[in-house]
């Protein structure tokens, strides 16, 4: 298989550096042909190899009594009890969603669902974390509309509830939106399936949809930066996959039937890099070689090359290693579901990936060098010096400050988004998207599951270490606020170019913050994803490490659904530091870049206060709990009022008191008859507890600063819909 040397342009188009290309030639002791070059390109890019992040990801804690399966598989798994378990994962589909919003976002949902059911878990919930450009940008609205439609189309059609998520706007996402998709599924602990191949000459089978040219080069494209030339970006559309949720539903049921049949040795979805990545990963984990005959692969387009077949990212496809002699049974199952099925290869004892096409060997590569032995980089990184000059609060009244926050696209209701999703399908959703964490019920049990995803990119840009800690801590508080004991997290780490020491420094320090928080809170990382090169014309997005967490509610009768009763007393749990920065308020009012903040995450307080809240729920001493985060006490109170359609009267206080963003705090509501029990218990456990006021009436009264509930409701709920309907005269 002699091949002439490839041009620098070809090498660059495959996302390989000159050094990497020369390394490939040394490994092979020859020049790779174009198919082999494509395989190396797919496996050595950031999306598949994690070459710039592996060193640091190893630092994250992934063990715990509750952990069954940690990072390295399609999804992480935690135990619910001795029988049940939960599989979950979050992944990015950022670049595809910017290029082709509808299909990019839709296939992001499809891909994360496959990650979950590949483990043998039936999906029960999805969420999405969306970061969009400036709210007054026409392109932003186009992308947001397409992304939400894509998510809705796939999730609603597949039949899985979309129970929560987040949406933010910032100018740094103008040329590179973020679409992070989360999914969770239930399974029995003794019915978990992994991707590790075993046994020499075990058959490799292809299942699902036919292979086309859509998505060729998608994994490599995900590791590229954008530029401001829309035409060049549009030219990348063929690298975006096209999904079919109804076909994926059939594929899932067929895979479950195959799993129950006892045929499966290993199974892997064909996601990034398609057949290339799925086959190599299964072989690598099992220390086996792989032989593939591409003439056996079901195709839906004529004259496809070996390069295209290996790198296609056509959706709704799976690869499995099955037990010898079970081919007919497996084929029968997939025929019944009217899905393609073909034996396309087998495992081998040698460390090789051998590919046959049209009766020729078109690739003959050492397998390990494509996977576990792919390049790893220890990128240089630096930590930006902070000014230690904290911003001053704007000169405004509490009333005006509340109106500013509630009418901001970043802090208003996201109802326009989640009303397009079916969050009640399966009829197990107990708490719809609103405050804190979503809650679903587990069939035929008293268990509930809480789900939340969180990030604070502005804080991460100013102080990556504290920002990383804060993202974990806020996720923890949101789960606790819904009555869930936090179990574990999955992360989606979105950053600019790792080749920039400043950006790499943001990544490293965020990792360090996440690590510290996870260890202290016993909140291990069991799965995740890194998305680098999120930038346009060299301008990076804000560092956006998204944390998605799951929590267990052992008795759903003791959960919090967010309801506050008339005449309930409001209390703040946790110590308030009035010198802590009111970051949300300052950012929204000044629109200026904040250079430094006084926001510290006290993890000991987070843990103590969280355990206290869970104790209150278990003893039914409170009606509700709500996390205090962006916007401080003021925004938290307003959110409770708006969700419950019930006003409040609280103590007079300063801007510093109501809007500072001291961490480790909750607002709780308690029946007056249980007030003495609450205060006695707080004193006994040395928990800071401050009475705020009472829930009542149709006004929001911060001392003498008064807003009507009707006015605030109009501000809060109509911002996004007005923006999308061009009612605000946005450019």
XYZ file of C-alpha atoms in Angstrom:
731
model
C 0.000 0.000 0.000
C 2.572 2.525 -1.088
C 1.301 6.051 -1.087
C 2.832 9.349 -2.128
C 3.367 11.939 0.528
C 0.430 14.188 1.314
C 0.548 17.926 0.771
C 0.612 20.371 3.721
C -2.895 21.481 2.686
C -4.260 17.927 2.954
C -2.558 17.407 6.290
C -3.937 20.681 7.644
C -7.449 19.885 6.367
C -7.334 16.732 8.483
C -6.566 18.705 11.626
C -3.074 17.246 11.986
C 0.073 19.168 12.739
C 3.258 18.554 10.764
C 4.775 16.879 13.834
C 1.769 14.584 14.202
C 1.910 13.673 10.532
C 5.592 12.839 10.801
C 4.851 10.777 13.908
C 2.299 8.772 11.907
C 4.882 8.060 9.235
C 7.348 6.867 11.885
C 4.730 4.566 13.429
C 3.909 3.028 10.058
C 7.417 3.277 8.615
C 5.698 4.537 5.470
C 3.296 7.187 4.213
C -0.379 6.568 5.120
C -2.879 6.363 2.296
C -5.857 8.740 2.337
C -8.131 6.305 4.197
C -5.487 5.717 6.853
C -4.869 9.439 7.125
C -8.588 9.984 7.692
C -8.621 7.341 10.430
C -5.660 8.934 12.211
C -7.275 12.347 11.822
C -10.487 11.148 13.437
C -8.833 9.320 16.311
C -6.168 11.916 17.087
C -8.383 14.985 17.146
C -9.353 16.584 20.451
C -12.923 15.294 20.289
C -11.888 11.627 20.312
C -8.417 11.550 21.866
C -8.679 14.242 24.575
C -5.010 14.845 23.815
C -4.864 18.226 25.556
C -7.087 17.357 28.505
C -6.385 13.751 29.515
C -3.581 14.749 31.870
C -5.981 16.962 33.839
C -9.141 14.873 33.595
C -7.300 12.129 35.490
C -7.252 14.510 38.469
C -11.030 14.443 38.859
C -12.442 12.081 41.515
C -14.523 9.300 40.000
C -14.860 6.790 42.836
C -17.477 6.378 45.518
C -19.647 3.751 47.167
C -22.449 4.761 44.804
C -20.356 4.527 41.609
C -20.744 1.413 39.454
C -19.133 2.707 36.262
C -16.955 5.790 35.952
C -15.418 7.626 32.988
C -14.336 5.665 29.931
C -17.626 4.104 28.912
C -20.528 5.508 26.937
C -22.141 6.732 30.169
C -21.438 6.719 33.881
C -23.559 4.578 36.205
C -24.496 5.061 39.865
C -26.414 2.777 42.180
C -29.923 3.645 43.344
C -30.364 0.550 45.492
C -29.270 -3.096 45.421
C -31.260 -3.687 42.211
C -31.629 -0.393 40.305
C -29.037 1.913 38.783
C -28.943 5.139 36.768
C -26.809 5.745 33.669
C -26.181 9.339 32.596
C -23.917 11.471 30.440
C -23.562 14.979 28.992
C -21.931 15.792 25.657
C -21.517 18.776 23.391
C -22.813 19.343 19.891
C -21.559 22.912 19.635
C -20.050 23.283 16.198
C -22.770 21.305 14.358
C -25.459 23.404 16.067
C -23.863 26.666 14.955
C -23.472 25.479 11.356
C -26.893 23.816 11.082
C -28.934 24.613 14.247
C -31.892 22.270 13.756
C -30.010 19.135 12.725
C -26.996 19.893 14.910
C -29.108 20.149 18.070
C -31.419 17.271 17.094
C -28.553 14.843 16.548
C -26.976 16.034 19.775
C -30.060 14.688 21.545
C -29.973 11.496 19.477
C -26.311 10.905 20.250
C -26.645 11.322 24.001
C -29.684 9.022 24.056
C -27.649 6.311 22.296
C -24.865 6.728 24.847
C -27.375 5.887 27.564
C -29.266 2.997 26.011
C -26.016 1.450 24.765
C -25.339 0.712 28.452
C -28.655 -1.156 28.660
C -30.516 1.769 30.270
C -33.950 2.979 29.179
C -33.861 6.799 28.878
C -36.140 8.608 31.316
C -35.012 12.240 31.035
C -33.023 14.711 28.953
C -31.796 18.248 29.645
C -29.921 20.875 27.675
C -27.511 23.656 28.547
C -27.573 26.353 25.853
C -25.170 29.301 25.547
C -26.121 31.764 22.835
C -24.758 35.026 21.486
C -26.013 38.502 22.317
C -29.780 38.678 22.702
C -29.967 41.651 20.316
C -28.229 39.790 17.516
C -30.353 38.521 14.603
C -28.061 35.509 14.124
C -28.564 34.558 17.783
C -32.309 34.415 17.357
C -31.992 32.322 14.205
C -29.708 29.843 15.943
C -31.799 29.692 19.120
C -35.007 29.091 17.172
C -33.397 26.275 15.157
C -31.703 24.696 18.186
C -34.883 24.629 20.279
C -36.880 23.190 17.363
C -34.217 20.523 16.806
C -34.152 19.508 20.482
C -37.940 19.485 20.624
C -38.291 17.485 17.404
C -35.942 14.708 18.452
C -36.867 14.412 22.127
C -40.622 14.718 21.660
C -40.641 12.262 18.743
C -38.425 9.757 20.551
C -40.672 9.942 23.596
C -38.440 11.132 26.420
C -39.263 14.098 28.681
C -37.050 17.187 28.587
C -37.129 18.082 32.261
C -34.784 21.038 32.630
C -31.714 22.926 31.578
C -30.367 26.437 31.256
C -30.069 29.240 28.708
C -27.667 32.161 28.742
C -26.726 34.971 26.358
C -23.335 36.639 25.939
C -21.502 38.309 23.082
C -18.636 35.788 23.197
C -21.020 33.105 21.915
C -21.984 35.186 18.838
C -19.763 33.131 16.563
C -19.807 29.865 18.495
C -22.918 28.786 20.373
C -22.850 25.943 22.901
C -25.370 23.107 22.868
C -24.712 20.608 25.659
C -27.081 17.616 25.815
C -27.720 15.447 28.893
C -29.582 12.144 29.170
C -30.278 9.693 31.975
C -31.719 6.183 31.905
C -32.730 3.443 34.331
C -31.392 -0.105 34.309
C -30.940 -3.140 36.520
C -27.507 -3.505 38.070
C -27.141 -7.043 36.745
C -27.998 -6.008 33.168
C -25.244 -3.506 32.344
C -23.545 -3.691 28.944
C -20.050 -2.457 28.175
C -18.009 -1.753 25.056
C -15.031 -4.021 25.793
C -14.628 -6.687 23.097
C -13.496 -10.165 24.136
C -12.739 -13.457 22.439
C -10.722 -13.952 19.261
C -12.810 -14.329 16.106
C -15.953 -12.962 17.732
C -18.245 -11.495 15.083
C -18.593 -7.745 14.653
C -22.097 -6.766 13.576
C -23.495 -3.543 12.155
C -27.047 -2.581 13.230
C -29.545 0.167 12.507
C -29.695 2.696 9.677
C -27.735 2.596 6.450
C -24.508 4.577 6.030
C -24.476 7.744 3.952
C -22.141 10.660 3.406
C -23.695 12.872 6.089
C -21.352 13.677 8.919
C -18.112 12.712 7.152
C -15.379 14.490 9.077
C -17.706 15.572 11.875
C -15.344 14.638 14.694
C -12.496 16.587 13.120
C -14.747 19.563 12.468
C -15.660 19.570 16.179
C -11.986 20.200 16.938
C -11.662 23.226 14.646
C -12.084 26.918 15.256
C -14.535 29.049 13.298
C -13.867 32.249 11.410
C -16.268 35.058 10.631
C -16.757 33.974 7.015
C -20.291 32.559 7.018
C -19.842 31.031 3.592
C -16.862 28.974 4.770
C -18.832 27.905 7.818
C -21.812 26.949 5.645
C -19.477 24.822 3.528
C -19.071 22.599 6.592
C -22.772 21.654 6.579
C -22.165 18.226 4.988
C -20.236 17.367 8.154
C -23.445 17.807 10.193
C -25.477 14.645 10.659
C -29.192 14.227 9.967
C -31.232 12.313 12.539
C -34.406 10.218 12.560
C -35.883 9.912 16.089
C -38.462 7.312 15.092
C -35.775 5.065 13.670
C -33.693 5.540 16.807
C -36.654 4.465 18.927
C -36.849 1.232 16.928
C -33.091 0.812 17.202
C -33.246 1.120 20.983
C -35.983 -1.512 21.298
C -34.123 -3.875 18.958
C -30.914 -3.414 20.985
C -32.767 -4.146 24.232
C -34.174 -7.318 22.706
C -30.698 -8.295 21.507
C -29.311 -7.694 24.994
C -32.009 -9.860 26.569
C -31.203 -12.664 24.120
C -27.763 -13.207 25.618
C -25.967 -12.573 22.282
C -24.011 -9.469 23.222
C -20.357 -9.465 24.248
C -19.824 -5.722 23.695
C -21.841 -2.903 22.198
C -21.008 0.623 21.129
C -22.944 3.385 19.412
C -21.537 4.938 16.248
C -21.164 8.561 17.263
C -18.143 10.771 16.598
C -15.967 9.295 13.817
C -18.617 6.647 13.192
C -17.407 3.153 12.372
C -13.785 4.188 12.929
C -14.079 5.191 16.563
C -16.619 2.547 17.605
C -14.620 -0.383 16.230
C -11.233 0.861 17.462
C -12.497 1.606 20.974
C -14.025 -1.858 21.368
C -10.841 -3.516 20.186
C -8.584 -1.322 22.302
C -10.493 -1.972 25.521
C -10.332 -5.717 24.900
C -6.672 -5.729 23.762
C -7.808 -7.219 20.474
C -7.369 -6.426 16.821
C -10.211 -5.622 14.421
C -10.837 -6.836 10.886
C -13.559 -5.085 8.863
C -14.949 -5.837 5.414
C -16.550 -2.616 4.212
C -18.260 -4.408 1.310
C -20.663 -5.771 3.927
C -21.647 -2.344 5.331
C -25.238 -1.348 4.363
C -25.034 1.825 2.255
C -27.702 4.291 1.158
C -25.528 6.139 -1.374
C -23.719 4.899 -4.460
C -19.981 4.883 -5.040
C -18.999 5.598 -1.461
C -15.282 5.268 -0.789
C -13.636 3.452 2.098
C -12.704 6.847 3.520
C -16.349 7.954 3.513
C -17.654 4.697 4.956
C -15.167 4.726 7.821
C -15.684 8.391 8.693
C -19.415 8.771 8.062
C -21.375 9.894 11.100
C -24.772 8.828 9.792
C -27.070 8.553 12.773
C -29.002 5.708 14.394
C -26.262 3.105 13.950
C -24.737 0.653 16.416
C -21.829 -1.757 16.429
C -21.705 -4.917 18.525
C -19.483 -7.884 19.179
C -21.664 -10.950 19.531
C -21.076 -14.490 20.677
C -20.044 -16.971 17.967
C -22.945 -18.878 16.510
C -25.543 -16.257 17.440
C -25.534 -14.385 14.143
C -28.835 -15.826 12.891
C -30.680 -15.043 16.126
C -29.337 -11.474 16.126
C -30.265 -10.972 12.488
C -33.769 -12.272 13.137
C -34.287 -9.676 15.875
C -33.253 -6.773 13.649
C -35.245 -8.057 10.697
C -38.319 -8.034 12.929
C -37.715 -4.342 13.659
C -37.096 -3.624 9.963
C -33.538 -2.470 10.612
C -30.329 -3.224 8.768
C -28.114 -5.949 10.162
C -24.848 -7.246 8.779
C -21.806 -9.185 9.949
C -18.986 -6.877 8.838
C -15.920 -8.299 10.545
C -14.365 -10.072 13.484
C -11.919 -9.655 16.311
C -8.305 -10.788 15.838
C -5.419 -11.539 18.217
C -3.014 -9.013 16.655
C -2.721 -5.320 17.541
C -4.103 -4.294 14.160
C -6.943 -2.553 12.428
C -7.259 -4.177 9.017
C -9.851 -2.923 6.537
C -10.853 -4.673 3.352
C -12.769 -2.889 0.602
C -13.476 -4.095 -2.914
C -11.177 -7.054 -2.358
C -8.230 -4.838 -1.383
C -6.643 -4.027 1.949
C -7.197 -0.271 2.220
C -5.920 0.160 5.779
C -3.484 -1.808 7.893
C -2.689 0.030 11.099
C -1.504 -0.749 14.627
C -4.669 -0.348 16.669
C -3.308 0.790 20.036
C -1.604 3.827 18.534
C -5.008 5.022 17.363
C -6.620 4.851 20.786
C -4.967 4.667 24.173
C -1.529 5.441 22.730
C -2.678 8.502 20.796
C -0.658 11.672 21.479
C -1.018 13.365 24.845
C 0.065 16.957 25.364
C 1.059 18.808 28.496
C 0.115 22.217 27.175
C 1.689 25.289 28.749
C -0.733 27.301 30.841
C -0.805 30.474 32.822
C -3.015 32.058 35.437
C -4.039 35.649 34.828
C -3.254 38.016 37.660
C -6.359 39.501 39.258
C -6.683 43.179 40.055
C -8.087 42.825 43.586
C -10.184 45.817 42.706
C -13.802 44.929 43.320
C -16.558 46.699 41.366
C -18.927 49.021 43.168
C -22.667 48.558 43.190
C -24.643 50.782 40.826
C -26.587 53.653 42.273
C -30.112 52.317 42.007
C -33.055 51.363 44.181
C -33.928 47.800 45.126
C -37.124 48.147 43.086
C -35.241 49.220 39.949
C -32.580 46.561 40.485
C -35.242 43.845 40.654
C -36.811 45.104 37.431
C -33.421 45.155 35.672
C -32.690 41.531 36.567
C -36.146 40.140 35.879
C -36.267 41.786 32.457
C -32.813 40.507 31.494
C -32.690 37.572 29.020
C -30.190 35.912 31.359
C -32.357 36.012 34.467
C -35.905 35.961 33.153
C -38.157 32.945 32.711
C -37.065 30.467 30.029
C -40.650 29.328 29.541
C -40.517 30.121 25.801
C -37.931 27.348 25.510
C -39.265 24.616 27.744
C -42.881 24.985 26.665
C -41.740 23.654 23.266
C -40.519 20.468 24.932
C -42.719 17.643 26.155
C -41.660 17.467 29.777
C -44.602 15.298 30.893
C -44.321 12.352 28.486
C -44.006 9.010 30.345
C -46.109 10.681 33.061
C -43.308 10.470 35.635
C -42.261 14.134 35.848
C -43.159 15.468 39.299
C -41.465 18.851 39.019
C -41.423 20.561 35.653
C -38.680 22.949 34.483
C -38.734 25.951 36.800
C -36.592 26.349 39.918
C -33.682 24.328 41.193
C -33.758 20.698 40.039
C -36.355 18.771 38.052
C -37.838 15.703 39.735
C -39.074 12.457 38.188
C -40.589 9.366 39.777
C -39.140 5.878 39.358
C -41.740 3.327 38.300
C -43.357 1.221 41.044
C -41.162 2.672 43.790
C -41.197 5.545 46.260
C -37.959 6.843 44.755
C -37.575 10.117 42.950
C -34.640 11.425 40.923
C -33.517 15.038 40.824
C -31.650 16.503 37.841
C -29.883 19.846 37.463
C -27.259 21.447 35.215
C -25.326 24.584 36.087
C -22.459 26.843 35.068
C -21.352 30.406 35.754
C -19.161 31.421 32.794
C -18.687 35.039 33.884
C -17.365 33.970 37.273
C -15.198 31.320 35.577
C -13.685 33.974 33.304
C -12.753 36.134 36.300
C -11.709 33.403 38.729
C -11.642 29.952 37.069
C -10.819 28.130 40.305
C -13.733 29.584 42.280
C -15.939 29.362 39.176
C -15.268 25.634 38.855
C -16.069 25.150 42.541
C -19.191 27.299 42.254
C -20.626 25.314 39.325
C -20.385 22.088 41.323
C -21.685 23.736 44.495
C -24.680 25.304 42.746
C -25.593 21.987 41.157
C -25.317 20.401 44.607
C -27.618 23.061 46.121
C -30.179 22.705 43.355
C -30.459 18.961 43.962
C -30.689 19.465 47.713
C -33.345 22.171 47.216
C -35.558 19.582 45.556
C -35.006 17.071 48.349
C -32.422 14.977 46.521
C -29.268 13.549 48.053
C -26.538 14.361 45.477
C -25.048 11.195 43.939
C -22.667 12.152 41.116
C -22.046 14.509 38.221
C -21.240 14.507 34.543
C -19.408 17.489 33.113
C -19.189 19.220 29.769
C -16.102 21.435 29.699
C -16.377 24.086 26.966
C -13.335 26.275 26.271
C -11.414 28.029 23.521
C -8.107 26.845 22.071
C -5.896 24.771 24.390
C -2.929 26.077 22.402
C -3.446 29.471 24.073
C -1.766 29.371 27.528
C -4.416 31.734 28.957
C -7.268 29.517 27.792
C -5.431 26.401 28.947
C -4.955 28.121 32.304
C -8.705 28.705 32.549
C -9.267 25.011 31.857
C -6.678 23.817 34.381
C -7.920 26.088 37.158
C -11.565 25.178 36.517
C -10.570 21.504 36.765
C -8.808 22.207 40.066
C -11.914 23.943 41.414
C -14.222 21.153 40.247
C -11.909 18.573 41.810
C -11.850 20.277 45.191
C -15.632 20.664 45.280
C -16.336 17.092 44.180
C -14.024 15.645 46.823
C -15.409 17.756 49.644
C -19.054 17.178 48.700
C -18.630 13.447 47.877
C -19.928 14.241 44.417
C -17.806 12.190 41.970
C -17.482 12.740 38.224
C -18.621 9.575 36.424
C -18.726 10.746 32.801
C -18.252 13.824 30.688
C -16.918 15.582 27.649
C -14.354 18.245 26.729
C -15.069 20.688 23.919
C -12.090 22.836 22.879
C -11.629 25.310 20.017
C -14.884 27.131 20.732
C -13.795 30.411 19.181
C -14.206 32.577 16.105
C -11.449 34.635 14.532
C -9.310 33.807 17.542
C -11.860 35.234 20.006
C -12.807 32.616 22.570
C -16.079 31.990 24.310
C -16.279 32.493 28.053
C -14.948 29.412 29.855
C -18.091 27.346 30.320
C -17.695 24.204 32.409
C -21.228 22.827 32.644
C -21.997 20.537 35.566
C -25.003 18.203 35.398
C -25.827 16.342 38.580
C -28.251 13.672 39.750
C -29.725 13.205 43.202
C -31.797 10.491 44.849
C -35.017 11.181 46.727
C -35.640 8.052 48.781
C -39.235 8.989 49.573
C -41.068 11.221 47.112
C -43.541 12.255 49.798
C -40.657 14.251 51.338
C -39.526 16.028 48.200
C -39.833 19.707 47.396
C -41.962 20.636 44.422
C -41.334 24.342 44.887
C -44.683 25.161 46.507
C -44.897 27.890 49.129
C -48.037 28.274 51.237
C -49.725 31.537 52.177
C -48.452 32.834 55.536
C -45.342 30.645 55.430
C -42.330 32.342 56.958
C -39.261 32.854 54.787
C -35.820 32.166 56.273
C -32.287 32.317 54.874
C -30.117 29.308 55.715
C -26.429 30.229 55.699
C -24.303 33.241 56.559
C -24.616 36.305 54.342
C -21.493 38.310 53.527
C -22.669 41.734 52.378
C -19.202 42.403 50.939
C -19.569 39.543 48.468
C -19.925 40.803 44.900
C -23.401 41.289 43.429
C -22.099 39.943 40.123
C -25.396 39.521 38.248
C -26.629 42.996 39.138
C -23.324 44.717 38.329
C -23.014 42.870 35.024
C -26.542 43.691 33.909
C -26.446 47.346 34.927
C -22.947 48.389 33.889
C -22.503 46.048 30.887
C -18.795 46.501 31.606
C -16.228 43.775 31.985
C -15.757 42.903 35.631
C -12.069 42.383 36.414
C -12.350 40.851 39.871
C -14.947 39.623 42.342
C -15.244 38.798 46.006
C -17.041 35.466 45.694
C -15.652 32.529 47.648
C -17.078 29.025 47.834
C -16.881 27.647 51.371
C -17.272 23.927 50.743
C -17.523 23.075 54.434
C -20.535 25.397 54.685
C -21.982 23.970 51.469
C -21.877 20.487 52.922
C -23.197 21.402 56.390
C -26.027 23.575 55.095
C -26.987 21.025 52.442
C -27.197 18.220 55.007
C -29.292 20.493 57.222
C -31.774 21.139 54.388
C -32.086 17.413 53.662
C -32.713 16.777 57.352
C -35.489 19.375 57.321
C -37.128 17.676 54.344
C -36.873 14.195 55.848
C -38.637 15.461 58.974
C -41.177 17.532 56.994
C -40.229 20.719 58.813
C -40.249 22.962 55.717
C -42.552 23.466 52.742
C -39.860 24.411 50.253
C -36.201 25.254 49.710
C -34.660 27.345 46.959
C -30.999 27.852 46.152
C -29.587 31.382 46.410
C -27.210 32.031 43.516
C -27.217 34.613 40.673
C -28.990 37.771 41.811
C -28.772 36.860 45.469
C -31.664 36.799 47.921
C -33.681 39.311 45.891
C -33.856 37.240 42.727
C -34.441 34.014 44.682
C -37.423 35.566 46.493
C -38.875 36.909 43.247
C -38.550 33.511 41.569
C -40.424 31.868 44.440
C -43.134 34.512 44.246
C -43.559 34.114 40.491
C -43.657 30.308 40.525
C -46.184 30.279 43.365
C -48.174 33.380 42.279
C -47.813 34.606 45.838
C -46.203 37.827 47.018
C -44.159 38.502 50.140
C -43.290 41.041 52.774
C -39.685 40.924 53.896
C -37.385 43.022 56.034
C -35.898 46.242 54.774
C -32.300 45.951 53.649
C -29.590 47.368 51.451
C -28.628 46.558 47.867
C -25.562 44.856 49.333
C -27.744 42.587 51.445
C -30.309 41.585 48.852
C -28.107 41.192 45.754
C -24.740 39.880 46.970
C -23.896 36.359 45.801
C -22.600 34.710 48.942
C -22.576 30.971 48.326
C -23.898 28.070 50.445
C -27.283 29.732 51.069
C -30.908 28.648 50.713
C -34.256 30.348 51.179
C -36.713 28.056 52.960
C -40.402 28.432 53.723
C -41.847 27.074 56.958
C -45.314 26.790 58.418
C -45.578 29.122 61.474
C -46.566 26.127 63.616
C -43.198 24.513 62.891
C -41.102 27.659 63.309
C -39.941 26.851 66.836
C -38.797 23.368 65.805
C -36.866 24.865 62.914
C -35.092 27.525 64.961
C -34.285 25.080 67.771
C -32.777 22.574 65.347
C -30.695 25.275 63.622
C -29.355 26.434 66.990
C -28.598 22.858 68.000
C -26.628 22.213 64.779
C -25.015 25.678 64.726
C -26.581 26.589 61.390
C -26.945 30.266 60.513
C -30.643 31.072 60.174
C -32.100 34.523 59.432
C -35.808 35.345 59.294
C -36.725 37.318 56.183
C -40.478 37.770 56.315
C -43.717 36.159 55.197
C -45.291 34.868 51.968
C -48.578 36.706 51.400
C -50.528 39.034 49.159
C -50.076 40.208 45.599
C -47.099 42.507 46.124
C -43.348 42.022 46.440
C -42.359 44.185 49.396
C -38.661 44.670 50.167
C -39.367 46.993 53.103
C -40.646 50.151 51.421
C -39.536 49.019 47.945
C -42.756 47.582 46.494
C -43.574 45.937 43.156
C -46.875 44.369 42.143
C -46.900 40.682 41.361
C -48.731 41.322 38.092
C -46.071 43.780 36.912
C -43.199 41.509 37.842
C -44.910 38.526 36.247
C -45.206 40.408 32.952
C -41.542 41.407 33.076
C -40.299 37.944 33.933
C -42.267 35.708 31.603
C -42.354 37.655 28.341
C -38.739 38.669 27.736
C -37.705 35.730 25.530
C -40.971 35.515 23.614
C -40.880 39.260 22.887
C -37.269 38.957 21.796
C -38.031 36.085 19.443
C -41.090 37.858 18.045
C -39.090 41.085 17.498
C -41.281 43.071 19.864
C -38.333 44.865 21.412
C -37.035 46.471 18.190
C -33.807 44.492 18.484
C -31.255 44.781 15.682
